[in-house]
XYZ file of C-alpha atoms in Angstrom:
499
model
C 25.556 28.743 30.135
C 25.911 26.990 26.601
C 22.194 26.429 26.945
C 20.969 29.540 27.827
C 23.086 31.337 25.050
C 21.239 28.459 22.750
C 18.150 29.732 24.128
C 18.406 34.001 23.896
C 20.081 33.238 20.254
C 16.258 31.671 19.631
C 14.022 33.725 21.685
C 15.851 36.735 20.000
C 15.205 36.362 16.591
C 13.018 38.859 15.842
C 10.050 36.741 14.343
C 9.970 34.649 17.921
C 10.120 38.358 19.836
C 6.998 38.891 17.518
C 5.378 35.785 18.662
C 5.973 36.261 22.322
C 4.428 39.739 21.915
C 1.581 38.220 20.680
C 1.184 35.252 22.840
C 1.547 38.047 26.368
C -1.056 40.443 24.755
C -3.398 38.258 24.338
C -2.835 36.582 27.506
C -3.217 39.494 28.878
C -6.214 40.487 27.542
C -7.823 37.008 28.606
C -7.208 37.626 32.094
C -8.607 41.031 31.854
C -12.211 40.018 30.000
C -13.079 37.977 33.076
C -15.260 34.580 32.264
C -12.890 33.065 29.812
C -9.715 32.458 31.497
C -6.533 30.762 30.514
C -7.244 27.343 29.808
C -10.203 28.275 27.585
C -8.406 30.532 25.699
C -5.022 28.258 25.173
C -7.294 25.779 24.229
C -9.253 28.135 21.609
C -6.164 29.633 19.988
C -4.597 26.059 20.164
C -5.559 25.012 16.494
C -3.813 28.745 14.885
C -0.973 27.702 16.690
C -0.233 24.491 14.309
C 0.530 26.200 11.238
C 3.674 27.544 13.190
C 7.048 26.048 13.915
C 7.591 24.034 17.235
C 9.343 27.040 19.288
C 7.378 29.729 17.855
C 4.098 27.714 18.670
C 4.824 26.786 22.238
C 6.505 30.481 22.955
C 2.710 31.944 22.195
C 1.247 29.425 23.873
C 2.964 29.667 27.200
C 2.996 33.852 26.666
C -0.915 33.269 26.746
C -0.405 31.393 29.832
C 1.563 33.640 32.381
C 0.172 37.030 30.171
C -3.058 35.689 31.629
C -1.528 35.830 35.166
C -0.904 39.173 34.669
C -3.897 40.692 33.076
C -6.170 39.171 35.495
C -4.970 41.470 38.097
C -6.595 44.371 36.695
C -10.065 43.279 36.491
C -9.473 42.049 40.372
C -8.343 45.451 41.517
C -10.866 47.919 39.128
C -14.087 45.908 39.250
C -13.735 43.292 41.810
C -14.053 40.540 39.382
C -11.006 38.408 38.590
C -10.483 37.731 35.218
C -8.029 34.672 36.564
C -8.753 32.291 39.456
C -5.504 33.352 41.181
C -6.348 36.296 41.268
C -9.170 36.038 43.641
C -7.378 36.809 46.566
C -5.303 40.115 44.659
C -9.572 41.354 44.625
C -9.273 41.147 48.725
C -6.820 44.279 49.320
C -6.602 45.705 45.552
C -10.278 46.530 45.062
C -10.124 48.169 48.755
C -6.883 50.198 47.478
C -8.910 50.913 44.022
C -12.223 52.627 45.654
C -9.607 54.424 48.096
C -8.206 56.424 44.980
C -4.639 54.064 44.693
C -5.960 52.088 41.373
C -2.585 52.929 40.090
C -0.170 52.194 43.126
C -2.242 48.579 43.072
C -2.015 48.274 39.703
C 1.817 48.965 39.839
C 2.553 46.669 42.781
C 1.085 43.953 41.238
C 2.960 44.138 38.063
C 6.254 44.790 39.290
C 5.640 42.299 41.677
C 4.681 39.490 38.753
C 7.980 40.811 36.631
C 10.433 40.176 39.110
C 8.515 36.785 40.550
C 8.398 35.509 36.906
C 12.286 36.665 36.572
C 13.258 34.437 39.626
C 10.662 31.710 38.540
C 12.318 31.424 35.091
C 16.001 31.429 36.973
C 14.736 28.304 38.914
C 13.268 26.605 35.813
C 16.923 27.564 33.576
C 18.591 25.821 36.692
C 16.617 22.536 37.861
C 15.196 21.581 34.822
C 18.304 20.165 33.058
C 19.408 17.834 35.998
C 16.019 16.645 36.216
C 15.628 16.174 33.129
C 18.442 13.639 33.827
C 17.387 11.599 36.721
C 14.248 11.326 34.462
C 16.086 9.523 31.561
C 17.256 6.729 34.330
C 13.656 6.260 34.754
C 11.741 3.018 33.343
C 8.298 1.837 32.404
C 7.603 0.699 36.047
C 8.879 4.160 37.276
C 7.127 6.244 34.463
C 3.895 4.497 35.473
C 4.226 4.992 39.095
C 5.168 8.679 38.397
C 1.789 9.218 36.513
C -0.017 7.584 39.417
C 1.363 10.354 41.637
C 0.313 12.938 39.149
C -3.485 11.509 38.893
C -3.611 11.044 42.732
C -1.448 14.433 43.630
C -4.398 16.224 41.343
C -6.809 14.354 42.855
C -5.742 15.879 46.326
C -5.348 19.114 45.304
C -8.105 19.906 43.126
C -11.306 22.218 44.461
C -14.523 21.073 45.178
C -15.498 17.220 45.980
C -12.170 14.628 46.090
C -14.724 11.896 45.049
C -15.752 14.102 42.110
C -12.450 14.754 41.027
C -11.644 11.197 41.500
C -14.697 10.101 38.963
C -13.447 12.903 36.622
C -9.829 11.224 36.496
C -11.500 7.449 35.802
C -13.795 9.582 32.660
C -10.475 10.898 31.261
C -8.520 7.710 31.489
C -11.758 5.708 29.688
C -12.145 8.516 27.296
C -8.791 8.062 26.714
C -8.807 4.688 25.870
C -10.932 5.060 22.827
C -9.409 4.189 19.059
C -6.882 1.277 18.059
C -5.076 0.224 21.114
C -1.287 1.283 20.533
C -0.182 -2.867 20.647
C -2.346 -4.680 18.620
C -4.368 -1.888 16.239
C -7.883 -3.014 17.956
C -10.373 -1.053 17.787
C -11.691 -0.106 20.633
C -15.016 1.349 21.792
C -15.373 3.043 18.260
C -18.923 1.406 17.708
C -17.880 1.210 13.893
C -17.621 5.093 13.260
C -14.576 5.383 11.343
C -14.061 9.400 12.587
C -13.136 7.754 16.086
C -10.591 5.050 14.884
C -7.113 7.474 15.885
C -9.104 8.138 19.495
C -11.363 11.543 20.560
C -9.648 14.353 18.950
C -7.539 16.178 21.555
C -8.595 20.046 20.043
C -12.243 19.552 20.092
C -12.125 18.012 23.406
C -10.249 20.840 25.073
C -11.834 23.555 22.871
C -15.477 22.134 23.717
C -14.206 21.255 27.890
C -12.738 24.571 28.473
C -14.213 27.249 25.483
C -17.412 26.371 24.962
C -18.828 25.167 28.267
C -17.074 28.569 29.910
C -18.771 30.723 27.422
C -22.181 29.138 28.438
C -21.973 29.228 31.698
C -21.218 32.974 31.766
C -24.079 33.549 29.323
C -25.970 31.836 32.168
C -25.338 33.711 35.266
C -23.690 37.513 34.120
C -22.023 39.303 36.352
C -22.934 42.708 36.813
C -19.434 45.000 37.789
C -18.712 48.983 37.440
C -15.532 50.339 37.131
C -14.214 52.065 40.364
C -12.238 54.338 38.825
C -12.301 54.814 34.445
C -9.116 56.588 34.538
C -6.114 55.260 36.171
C -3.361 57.731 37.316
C -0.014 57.995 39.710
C 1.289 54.463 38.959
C 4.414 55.042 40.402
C 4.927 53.533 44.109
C 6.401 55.576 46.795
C 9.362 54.990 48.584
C 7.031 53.771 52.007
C 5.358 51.048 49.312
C 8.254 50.186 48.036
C 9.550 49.397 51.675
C 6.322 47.786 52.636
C 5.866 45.459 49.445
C 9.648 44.339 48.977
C 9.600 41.572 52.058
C 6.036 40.259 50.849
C 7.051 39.769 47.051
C 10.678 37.765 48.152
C 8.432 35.225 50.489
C 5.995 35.048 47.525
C 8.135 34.529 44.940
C 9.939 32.201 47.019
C 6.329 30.092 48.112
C 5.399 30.393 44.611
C 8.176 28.788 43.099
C 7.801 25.849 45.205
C 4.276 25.060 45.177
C 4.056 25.776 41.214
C 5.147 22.081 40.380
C 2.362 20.557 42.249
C 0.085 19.144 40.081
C -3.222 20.319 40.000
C -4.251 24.291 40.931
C -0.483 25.036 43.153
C -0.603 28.185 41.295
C -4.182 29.222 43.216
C -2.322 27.924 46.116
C 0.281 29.800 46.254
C -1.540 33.105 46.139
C -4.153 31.621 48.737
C -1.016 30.352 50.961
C 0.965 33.794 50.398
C -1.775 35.821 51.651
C -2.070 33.751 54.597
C 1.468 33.872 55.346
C 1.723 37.829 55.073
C -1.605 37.940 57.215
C -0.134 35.799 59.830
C 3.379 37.524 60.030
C 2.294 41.242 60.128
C 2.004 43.155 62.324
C -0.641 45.150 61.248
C -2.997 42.074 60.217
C -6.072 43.990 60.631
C -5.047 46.443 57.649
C -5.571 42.994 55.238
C -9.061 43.474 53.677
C -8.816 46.751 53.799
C -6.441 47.918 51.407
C -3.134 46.577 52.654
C -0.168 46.855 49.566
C 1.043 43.765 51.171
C -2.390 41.516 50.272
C -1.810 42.575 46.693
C 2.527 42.090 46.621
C 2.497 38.647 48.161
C 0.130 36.960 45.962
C 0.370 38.501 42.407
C 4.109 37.589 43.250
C 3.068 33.774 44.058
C 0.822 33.037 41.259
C 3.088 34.484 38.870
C 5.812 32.694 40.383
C 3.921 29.025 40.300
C 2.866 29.593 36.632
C 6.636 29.658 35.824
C 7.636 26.713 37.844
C 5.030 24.744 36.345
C 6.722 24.204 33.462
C 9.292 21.683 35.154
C 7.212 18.819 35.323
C 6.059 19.254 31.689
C 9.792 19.958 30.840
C 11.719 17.084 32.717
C 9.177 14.591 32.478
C 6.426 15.200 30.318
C 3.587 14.927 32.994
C 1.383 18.346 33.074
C 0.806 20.244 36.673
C -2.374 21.523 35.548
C -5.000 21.800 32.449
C -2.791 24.883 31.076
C 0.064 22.510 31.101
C -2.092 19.752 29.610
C -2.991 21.699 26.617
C 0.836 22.291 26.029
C 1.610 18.134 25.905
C -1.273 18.322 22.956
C 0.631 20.793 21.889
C 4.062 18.934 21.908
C 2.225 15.891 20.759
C 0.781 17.623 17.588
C 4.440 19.198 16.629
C 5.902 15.967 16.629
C 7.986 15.774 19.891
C 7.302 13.943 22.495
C 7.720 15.832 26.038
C 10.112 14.515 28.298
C 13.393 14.412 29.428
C 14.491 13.762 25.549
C 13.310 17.342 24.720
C 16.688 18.909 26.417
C 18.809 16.195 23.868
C 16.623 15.915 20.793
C 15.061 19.188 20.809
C 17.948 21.803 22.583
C 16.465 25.215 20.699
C 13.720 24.342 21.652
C 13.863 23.147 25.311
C 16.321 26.723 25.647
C 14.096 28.939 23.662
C 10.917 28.190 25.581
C 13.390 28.838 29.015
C 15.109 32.141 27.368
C 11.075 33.419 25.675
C 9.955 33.299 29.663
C 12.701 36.307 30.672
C 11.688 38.360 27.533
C 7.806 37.688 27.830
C 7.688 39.053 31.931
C 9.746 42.201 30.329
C 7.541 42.699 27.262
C 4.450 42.088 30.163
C 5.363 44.943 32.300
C 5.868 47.533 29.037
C 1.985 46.514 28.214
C 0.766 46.371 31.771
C 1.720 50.104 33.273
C 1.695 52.123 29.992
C -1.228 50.753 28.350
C -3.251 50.121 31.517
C -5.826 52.741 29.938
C -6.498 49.982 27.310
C -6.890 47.509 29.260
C -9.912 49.461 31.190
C -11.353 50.346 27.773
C -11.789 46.648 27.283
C -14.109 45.855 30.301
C -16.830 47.581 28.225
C -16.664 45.296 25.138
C -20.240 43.425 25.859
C -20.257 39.525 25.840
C -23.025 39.333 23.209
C -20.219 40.785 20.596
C -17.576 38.841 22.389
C -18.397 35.554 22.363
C -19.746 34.645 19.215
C -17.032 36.342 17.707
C -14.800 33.336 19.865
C -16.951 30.516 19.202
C -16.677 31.534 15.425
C -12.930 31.763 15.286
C -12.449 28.473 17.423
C -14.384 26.595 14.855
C -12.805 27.454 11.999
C -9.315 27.092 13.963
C -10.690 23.177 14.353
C -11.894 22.709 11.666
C -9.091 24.404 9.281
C -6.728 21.113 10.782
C -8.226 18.470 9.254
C -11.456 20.169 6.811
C -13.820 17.413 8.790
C -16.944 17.967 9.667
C -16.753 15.781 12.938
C -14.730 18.243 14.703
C -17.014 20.816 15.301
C -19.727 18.650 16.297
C -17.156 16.958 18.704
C -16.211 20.292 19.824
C -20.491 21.251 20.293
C -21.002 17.645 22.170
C -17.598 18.068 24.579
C -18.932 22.034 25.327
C -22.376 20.473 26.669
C -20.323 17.901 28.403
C -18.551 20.318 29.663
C -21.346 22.508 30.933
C -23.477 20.066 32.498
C -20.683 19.072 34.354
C -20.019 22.624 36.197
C -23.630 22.402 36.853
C -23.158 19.057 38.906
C -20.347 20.118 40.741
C -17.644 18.766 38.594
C -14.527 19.513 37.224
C -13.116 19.349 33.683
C -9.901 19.790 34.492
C -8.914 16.494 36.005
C -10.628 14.770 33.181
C -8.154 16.536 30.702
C -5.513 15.439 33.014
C -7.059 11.684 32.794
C -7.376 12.008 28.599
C -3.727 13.364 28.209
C -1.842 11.326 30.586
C -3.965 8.180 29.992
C -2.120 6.618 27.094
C 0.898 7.086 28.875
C -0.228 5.317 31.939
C -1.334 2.245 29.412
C 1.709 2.200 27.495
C 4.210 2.129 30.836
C 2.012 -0.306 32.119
C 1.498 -2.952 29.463
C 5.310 -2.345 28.919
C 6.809 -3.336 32.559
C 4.403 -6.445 32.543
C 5.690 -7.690 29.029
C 9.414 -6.777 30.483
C 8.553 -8.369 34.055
C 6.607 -11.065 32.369
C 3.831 -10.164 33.860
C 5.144 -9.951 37.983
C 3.231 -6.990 39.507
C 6.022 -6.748 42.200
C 7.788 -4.988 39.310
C 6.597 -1.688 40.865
C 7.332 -2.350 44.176
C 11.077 -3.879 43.913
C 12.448 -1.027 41.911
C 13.359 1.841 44.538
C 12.267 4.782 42.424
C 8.964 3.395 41.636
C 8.042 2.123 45.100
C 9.391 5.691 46.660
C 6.893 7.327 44.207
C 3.850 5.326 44.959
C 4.728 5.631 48.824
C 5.269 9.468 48.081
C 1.280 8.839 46.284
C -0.254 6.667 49.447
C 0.934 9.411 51.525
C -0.151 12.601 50.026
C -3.594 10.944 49.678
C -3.624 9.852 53.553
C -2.670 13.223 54.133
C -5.286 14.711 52.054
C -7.987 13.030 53.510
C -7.137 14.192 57.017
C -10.010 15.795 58.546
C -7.885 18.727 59.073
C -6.302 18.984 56.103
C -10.048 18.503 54.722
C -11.183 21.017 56.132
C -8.518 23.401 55.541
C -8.747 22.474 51.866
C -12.343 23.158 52.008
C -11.565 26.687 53.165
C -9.359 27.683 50.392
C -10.879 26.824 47.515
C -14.695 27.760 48.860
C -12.527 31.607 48.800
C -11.677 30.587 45.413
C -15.388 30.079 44.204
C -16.307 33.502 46.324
């Protein structure tokens, strides 16, 4: 309770209340413009972000995050288009209820669903993450390694499209990684005698370039062409039969939500695909889903909003991101001075509380912007992309290149965007290679470390219990992934999610 006090005293003060406003309206304005998503835009407004204070900084940033969650619901519903890839599946039964005249009823259940998912979510965070946070600090460099092995591999398993892909994205990031003075002996390593790349690729321009750039030219490239069912939204307010029909549906997917949110990799498109399939399976009207059901648009909104929450445990307790959104926040951490881990609870307390205490006042602040201003929100669908995204490429390279005045950024962030785009032509994705880049020093650094402590005995990772249960919990998720069944299965969901 001491800690959660700590943390409303924080999130309260009115300039952090200011900040969190900020950080969930233009979250939720991402997820409505659909093409740029949430990791693009956390990792374009990622540079304005420095020039605040640690809490206020990572308040906006995570606001952008789960504001995104809920804005990309309305693009799903109105023009069958989801501004978020977890929303995909809200687009089944929303757009249905949208060109059946119940735009607002949709509208409604999926943002009262997404308040009180994200209000559970952030309960669960406020009461695992502090004893986590303290098995973590029993943890050593043998057990830290092992633990980012089952973070790379868990990804691996659980990210869409080709495991072999994903798996060659990984191996890029950890290389990429690897470039600068090694952190032991001040080397220089794969520099090729430019001085710009002697502290390593810089983490802005690769994630701006990755995520910004490469998603602004690939939706230059293929436009989508949507109309608005409905310009106009009216009766928002459920009745008393959707209010019976959707409360069952948002418990289960709050519940599934907030479990498969701390899997690394996309658990929060899971748990929307998962919920759905749950609901669809249970009912007893299944042949209503597709067709408008309230239920297909409850269960999943509730999910996804749910997950987003929960995935801020790992990066909480020990450091390791669940996905590229969380990613961008351990830059973030990095930048501010404070390493994330399970010292941030200890060192950092305002900070660890504030973030927890923000989460409660961003989901209320979310549902005051998504129901009355909803006619806003439509208004913005017609902005046209040849206005829009100059205007972002623009203010994302003088964000970069206000940090250090050098030149070099913005061409690293121009050669990372056609990285980035060539590799969603081939198939691949950029996500796992952020993953790679971030959590690659770590890996390096835990592993040079238990070999100078074991004097250089491998067995090191197999003799100490917590590391050899984590890279038995690794062998088997990665057996289990490459089950034909499970393969196929796999296949299945995330083929919907590229639909």
């Amino acid at each position: 309770m001491d800690g959660i006090l700590l943390g409303l005293e924080t999130a309260l003060q009115p300039s952090n209340i200011l900040i969190c406003l900020l950080g969930v309206t233009l979250g939720t304005m991402v997820g409505v413009l659909p093409g740029i998503g949430p990791t693009a835009t956390v990792a374009l407004l990622l540079p304005i972000t420095f020039s605040f204070d640690p809490v206020a900084s990572l308040i906006m940033l995570a606001g952008i995050y789960y504001g995104a969650q809920y804005g990309g619901s309305t693009t799903a519903i109105l023009i069958n288009l989801p501004g978020e890839s977890s929303s995909v599946v809200t687009a089944l039964d929303g757009h249905e209820m949208a060109k059946q005249g119940r735009a607002g009823p949709a509208l409604a259940t999926a943002a009262l669903g997404s308040f009180f998912a994200g209000t559970v979510a952030t309960v669960v965070v406020a009461l695992f993450a502090p004893p986590l946070a303290q098995v973590a600090l029993k943890f050593g460099s043998a057990d830290y390694f092992s633990i980012v092995v089952l973070g790379l591999l868990a990804s691996i398993a659980l990210a869409s499209g080709s495991a072999l892909k994903a798996l060659a994205m990984i191996v890029l990031g950890l290389l990429l990684g690897t470039i600068g003075q090694d952190q032991f002996t001040a080397v220089p390593r794969f520099t090729f005698g430019v001085r710009e790349l002697y502290g390593g690729l810089d983490f802005v321009s690769l994630a701006v370039g990755l995520f910004g750039l490469a998603e602004i030219i690939r939706n230059l490239e293929s436009r989508h062409n949507a109309t608005l069912v409905t310009k106009k939204v009216q009766g928002l307010w459920l009745t008393r039969d959707d209010f019976r029909r959707i409360r069952m549906p948002v418990l289960r997917g709050t519940t599934l939500g907030s479990l498969l949110g701390v899997l690394p990799g996309g658990g929060h498109v899971l748990a929307s695909f998962a919920s759905y399939s749950l609901e669809k399976r249970i009912s007893k009207t299944p042949q209503e889903f597709g067709k408008g059901a309230i239920e297909g648009v409850a269960a999943p909104e509730s999910a996804n909003n749910a997950a987003a929450q929960t995935s801020f445990i790992p990066l909480l307790t020990l450091g390791l991101p669940a996905h590229p959104v969380m990613a961008l926040l351990v830059g973030a951490f990095i930048i501010q001075g404070i390493t994330p881990g399970p010292n941030v609870i200890n060192d950092e307390p305002e900070l660890f509380w504030g973030l927890i205490a923000s989460f409660w006042i961003g989901n209320l602040l979310l549902v005051m912007l998504n129901l009355p201003l909803i006619g806003i929100w439509v208004r913005m669908l017609s902005v046209p992309y040849s206005v829009l995204f100059p205007a972002i490429i623009a203010f994302a390279s003088i964000g970069c290149y206000s940090l250090s005045l050098n030149p070099w950024d913005i061409f690293a962030i121009a050669a990372a965007g056609l990285l980035g785009y060539f590799l969603i032509r081939w198939g691949c994705e950029a996500a796992p290679l952020l993953l790679g880049f971030v959590l690659g020093p770590l890996l390096e650094e835990n592993l040079r470390r238990a070999m100078i402590i074991s004097r250089g005995d491998l067995s090191v990772f197999v003799t100490r219990p917590i590391s050899a249960s984590l890279l038995a919990l690794a062998l088997v998720i990665v057996v289990i992934a490459l089950l034909p069944s499970v393969r196929q299965k796999r296949e299945v969901v995330f083929q919907g999610e590229d639909d």
